[in-house]
Amino acid sequence: MKQETILLVDDEKEIVNLLDIYFRNEGYRLLKAYDGMEALDYLREETVDLIIMDVMMPRMDGIAACMEIREEQNMPIIMLSAKNSDMDKILGLSIGADDYLGKPFNPLELVARAKSQLRRYHRFNKDTPVKPSENELIFEDLVIDIGKHEVSVDNRKVKLTPREFSILELLARHQGQVLSMEQIYTNIWSDPFLDGGNTVMVHIRNIREKIELDPKRPCYIQTVWGIGYKLDRPS
């Protein structure tokens, strides 16, 4: 079995060295970077399965680095930050991060979140064959290719993060059925709902920005006020 590689990006060397111990004890291969530019250099040379990255760093911060990474790659990204306000979390998720953890944090919780992200990422990117009947979910010009983990709209490829793809696939497999924010959150994040409503809304907004001609008047992902969301063929 291939050893999974995690890229740790944080200018606080004590945190990087501490996490290095925890993740190596779990059998992962670790790469260490201390700012966003160094992280990008690693990604040009190395295959990385997961990135754990701080927001506040010199030279290039985590927000800028995350945005640049998302131009080309879709591995899970967990953002770390001493800023714990809802707006900071929403910003991190809106620019392509898959999870957000405030500092100080419990290293064991971070390890658990990383494992969850990796399981989901490899489940949607594995090379095992998909039944032809399940390979593509088609909604007029929107095509969701489950086998290739690709989405296209009007023959234009759309880049979604693993989390965004998971949400879109979940809605597509329940075509026309309204799913509450709690149903979406517990299915995708595998965590208790608690205050996950904002997280779901941010991801839905991001998906709409990528697949809808007019995100403010969505054709595919419909909001059912007071209940949740559904995906259906445009009427």
Short mmCIF file of C-alpha atoms in Angstrom, two decimals:
data_model
loop_
_atom_site.label_atom_id
_atom_site.label_comp_id
_atom_site.label_asym_id
_atom_site.label_seq_id
_atom_site.Cartn_x
_atom_site.Cartn_y
_atom_site.Cartn_z
CA MET A 1 0.00 0.00 0.00
CA LYS A 2 1.34 3.42 -1.02
CA GLN A 3 2.47 5.61 1.87
CA GLU A 4 0.42 8.79 1.94
CA THR A 5 2.23 12.13 1.92
CA ILE A 6 1.17 15.14 3.98
CA LEU A 7 2.59 18.62 3.43
CA LEU A 8 2.76 20.69 6.65
CA VAL A 9 2.97 24.46 6.03
CA ASP A 10 3.42 26.76 9.04
CA ASP A 11 6.05 29.35 9.98
CA GLU A 12 5.93 28.16 13.61
CA LYS A 13 8.56 25.41 13.58
CA GLU A 14 7.44 24.09 16.97
CA ILE A 15 3.99 23.31 15.55
CA VAL A 16 5.45 21.71 12.42
CA ASN A 17 7.81 19.53 14.46
CA LEU A 18 5.04 18.52 16.87
CA LEU A 19 2.68 17.52 14.05
CA ASP A 20 5.52 15.73 12.32
CA ILE A 21 5.75 13.39 15.33
CA TYR A 22 2.00 12.75 15.49
CA PHE A 23 1.60 12.02 11.77
CA ARG A 24 4.75 9.93 11.44
CA ASN A 25 3.49 7.80 14.33
CA GLU A 26 0.41 7.16 12.18
CA GLY A 27 2.56 6.01 9.27
CA TYR A 28 2.42 9.09 7.02
CA ARG A 29 5.28 10.59 5.03
CA LEU A 30 5.77 14.25 5.98
CA LEU A 31 7.04 17.24 4.03
CA LYS A 32 7.69 20.53 5.85
CA ALA A 33 7.36 24.05 4.51
CA TYR A 34 7.41 27.35 6.39
CA ASP A 35 5.56 29.68 4.01
CA GLY A 36 3.27 29.50 0.99
CA MET A 37 5.99 29.92 -1.61
CA GLU A 38 7.98 27.03 -0.19
CA ALA A 39 4.79 24.93 -0.25
CA LEU A 40 4.29 25.68 -3.95
CA ASP A 41 7.88 24.68 -4.66
CA TYR A 42 7.25 21.29 -3.03
CA LEU A 43 4.11 20.75 -5.11
CA ARG A 44 6.07 21.20 -8.34
CA GLU A 45 8.30 18.27 -7.40
CA GLU A 46 6.26 16.03 -5.08
CA THR A 47 2.96 14.14 -5.14
CA VAL A 48 1.03 15.25 -2.06
CA ASP A 49 -2.16 13.65 -0.72
CA LEU A 50 -3.11 16.31 1.86
CA ILE A 51 -2.00 19.80 2.85
CA ILE A 52 -2.23 21.27 6.36
CA MET A 53 -1.53 24.99 6.10
CA ASP A 54 -1.53 28.00 8.41
CA VAL A 55 -3.18 31.21 7.26
CA MET A 56 -0.74 33.81 8.62
CA MET A 57 2.76 33.29 7.16
CA PRO A 58 5.55 35.46 5.68
CA ARG A 59 6.25 35.88 1.96
CA MET A 60 3.00 34.17 0.89
CA ASP A 61 0.16 33.53 3.32
CA GLY A 62 -2.11 30.50 3.38
CA ILE A 63 -5.02 32.24 1.63
CA ALA A 64 -2.92 33.22 -1.40
CA ALA A 65 -1.23 29.81 -1.49
CA CYS A 66 -4.56 27.97 -1.29
CA MET A 67 -5.99 30.00 -4.18
CA GLU A 68 -2.95 29.26 -6.34
CA ILE A 69 -2.99 25.54 -5.48
CA ARG A 70 -6.66 25.31 -6.43
CA GLU A 71 -5.83 26.55 -9.92
CA GLU A 72 -4.22 23.19 -10.66
CA GLN A 73 -4.77 20.62 -7.90
CA ASN A 74 -7.63 19.22 -5.83
CA MET A 75 -6.05 17.40 -2.90
CA PRO A 76 -7.70 18.20 0.47
CA ILE A 77 -6.47 21.33 2.27
CA ILE A 78 -6.98 21.90 5.99
CA MET A 79 -6.41 25.50 7.06
CA LEU A 80 -5.08 26.42 10.52
CA SER A 81 -5.53 29.87 12.02
CA ALA A 82 -5.48 31.76 15.28
CA LYS A 83 -8.43 33.71 13.85
CA ASN A 84 -11.57 31.87 14.88
CA SER A 85 -14.40 34.16 13.78
CA ASP A 86 -17.11 32.85 11.46
CA MET A 87 -16.01 35.27 8.72
CA ASP A 88 -12.46 33.92 8.83
CA LYS A 89 -13.76 30.36 8.51
CA ILE A 90 -16.06 31.35 5.66
CA LEU A 91 -13.16 33.05 3.85
CA GLY A 92 -10.99 29.95 4.22
CA LEU A 93 -13.71 27.66 2.91
CA SER A 94 -14.71 30.00 0.10
CA ILE A 95 -11.22 30.10 -1.44
CA GLY A 96 -11.00 26.30 -1.66
CA ALA A 97 -10.07 24.87 1.74
CA ASP A 98 -11.87 21.66 2.74
CA ASP A 99 -11.66 22.14 6.49
CA TYR A 100 -10.68 24.86 8.98
CA LEU A 101 -9.30 24.40 12.48
CA GLY A 102 -8.61 27.22 14.92
CA LYS A 103 -5.48 27.55 17.03
CA PRO A 104 -4.76 26.33 19.61
CA PHE A 105 -5.98 22.87 18.61
CA ASN A 106 -5.73 19.29 19.83
CA PRO A 107 -3.24 17.44 17.57
CA LEU A 108 -5.33 14.27 17.88
CA GLU A 109 -8.35 16.11 16.49
CA LEU A 110 -6.27 17.34 13.57
CA VAL A 111 -5.04 13.80 12.87
CA ALA A 112 -8.65 12.55 12.92
CA ARG A 113 -9.77 15.29 10.53
CA ALA A 114 -6.85 14.56 8.21
CA LYS A 115 -7.72 10.86 8.11
CA SER A 116 -11.33 11.69 7.30
CA GLN A 117 -10.27 13.98 4.45
CA LEU A 118 -7.88 11.39 3.04
CA ARG A 119 -10.50 8.61 3.14
CA ARG A 120 -12.95 10.76 1.24
CA TYR A 121 -10.35 11.99 -1.25
CA HIS A 122 -9.14 8.52 -2.16
CA ARG A 123 -12.66 7.13 -2.26
CA PHE A 124 -13.58 9.63 -4.98
CA ASN A 125 -10.26 9.34 -6.85
CA LYS A 126 -9.60 5.61 -6.76
CA ASP A 127 -9.11 3.73 -10.02
CA THR A 128 -11.65 1.00 -9.35
CA PRO A 129 -14.20 0.68 -12.17
CA VAL A 130 -17.62 2.24 -11.84
CA LYS A 131 -20.70 0.57 -13.24
CA PRO A 132 -21.60 2.19 -16.58
CA SER A 133 -25.08 3.08 -15.36
CA GLU A 134 -23.54 4.96 -12.43
CA ASN A 135 -20.62 6.50 -14.28
CA GLU A 136 -22.28 9.76 -15.31
CA LEU A 137 -25.05 11.81 -13.80
CA ILE A 138 -26.43 14.15 -16.46
CA PHE A 139 -28.64 17.20 -15.93
CA GLU A 140 -29.04 18.92 -19.30
CA ASP A 141 -25.65 20.66 -19.81
CA LEU A 142 -24.33 19.64 -16.38
CA VAL A 143 -22.41 16.33 -16.45
CA ILE A 144 -20.99 14.71 -13.32
CA ASP A 145 -18.53 11.94 -14.19
CA ILE A 146 -18.21 9.81 -11.06
CA GLY A 147 -15.49 7.54 -12.45
CA LYS A 148 -13.20 10.38 -13.52
CA HIS A 149 -14.24 12.69 -10.66
CA GLU A 150 -14.91 15.43 -13.21
CA VAL A 151 -17.68 17.97 -13.74
CA SER A 152 -18.47 19.85 -16.93
CA VAL A 153 -21.06 22.47 -17.85
CA ASP A 154 -21.85 22.99 -21.52
CA ASN A 155 -18.69 20.96 -22.36
CA ARG A 156 -16.58 23.25 -20.16
CA LYS A 157 -14.58 21.50 -17.42
CA VAL A 158 -15.27 22.81 -13.92
CA LYS A 159 -12.74 22.44 -11.12
CA LEU A 160 -14.34 21.46 -7.82
CA THR A 161 -12.63 20.67 -4.55
CA PRO A 162 -13.15 17.10 -3.22
CA ARG A 163 -15.69 18.43 -0.72
CA GLU A 164 -17.60 20.38 -3.37
CA PHE A 165 -17.67 17.35 -5.65
CA SER A 166 -18.99 15.19 -2.79
CA ILE A 167 -21.83 17.64 -2.11
CA LEU A 168 -22.76 17.91 -5.79
CA GLU A 169 -22.73 14.13 -6.18
CA LEU A 170 -24.88 13.71 -3.06
CA LEU A 171 -27.49 16.15 -4.41
CA ALA A 172 -27.33 14.55 -7.86
CA ARG A 173 -27.91 11.04 -6.51
CA HIS A 174 -31.03 12.38 -4.77
CA GLN A 175 -32.35 14.24 -7.81
CA GLY A 176 -35.40 16.32 -7.02
CA GLN A 177 -35.26 15.41 -3.33
CA VAL A 178 -34.78 18.22 -0.84
CA LEU A 179 -31.87 17.58 1.52
CA SER A 180 -31.61 19.64 4.68
CA MET A 181 -28.34 21.33 5.63
CA GLU A 182 -28.05 18.85 8.48
CA GLN A 183 -28.43 15.89 6.08
CA ILE A 184 -25.79 17.33 3.77
CA TYR A 185 -23.37 18.10 6.60
CA THR A 186 -23.64 14.74 8.37
CA ASN A 187 -23.31 12.86 5.06
CA ILE A 188 -20.29 14.79 3.81
CA TRP A 189 -18.43 15.75 6.98
CA SER A 190 -19.41 12.66 9.03
CA ASP A 191 -19.58 14.91 12.11
CA PRO A 192 -22.46 16.08 14.34
CA PHE A 193 -24.26 19.03 12.71
CA LEU A 194 -23.96 21.58 15.58
CA ASP A 195 -23.20 24.87 13.76
CA GLY A 196 -22.48 23.36 10.34
CA GLY A 197 -25.13 25.42 8.54
CA ASN A 198 -22.76 28.23 7.55
CA THR A 199 -20.23 25.70 6.28
CA VAL A 200 -22.81 24.06 4.01
CA MET A 201 -24.01 27.44 2.70
CA VAL A 202 -20.46 28.52 1.83
CA HIS A 203 -19.82 25.32 -0.13
CA ILE A 204 -23.15 25.55 -1.96
CA ARG A 205 -22.34 29.14 -2.89
CA ASN A 206 -18.92 28.07 -4.20
CA ILE A 207 -20.45 25.28 -6.30
CA ARG A 208 -23.01 27.66 -7.77
CA GLU A 209 -20.26 30.13 -8.68
CA LYS A 210 -18.65 27.38 -10.73
CA ILE A 211 -21.60 25.59 -12.37
CA GLU A 212 -24.34 28.20 -12.71
CA LEU A 213 -24.57 30.72 -15.54
CA ASP A 214 -26.05 33.18 -13.04
CA PRO A 215 -25.28 32.08 -9.45
CA LYS A 216 -27.86 34.54 -8.09
CA ARG A 217 -30.55 32.81 -10.20
CA PRO A 218 -29.41 29.17 -10.05
CA CYS A 219 -30.84 26.64 -12.49
CA TYR A 220 -29.39 23.44 -11.01
CA ILE A 221 -29.07 23.76 -7.23
CA GLN A 222 -32.31 25.15 -5.88
CA THR A 223 -32.84 26.56 -2.39
CA VAL A 224 -36.00 25.35 -0.68
CA TRP A 225 -36.41 28.01 1.97
CA GLY A 226 -36.60 26.75 5.53
CA ILE A 227 -35.68 23.20 4.48
CA GLY A 228 -32.48 22.90 2.42
CA TYR A 229 -31.32 22.29 -1.16
CA LYS A 230 -32.15 20.10 -4.12
CA LEU A 231 -30.57 19.49 -7.53
CA ASP A 232 -32.78 18.96 -10.54
CA ARG A 233 -32.84 19.36 -14.29
CA PRO A 234 -33.62 22.95 -15.33
CA SER A 235 -37.30 23.41 -16.14
#
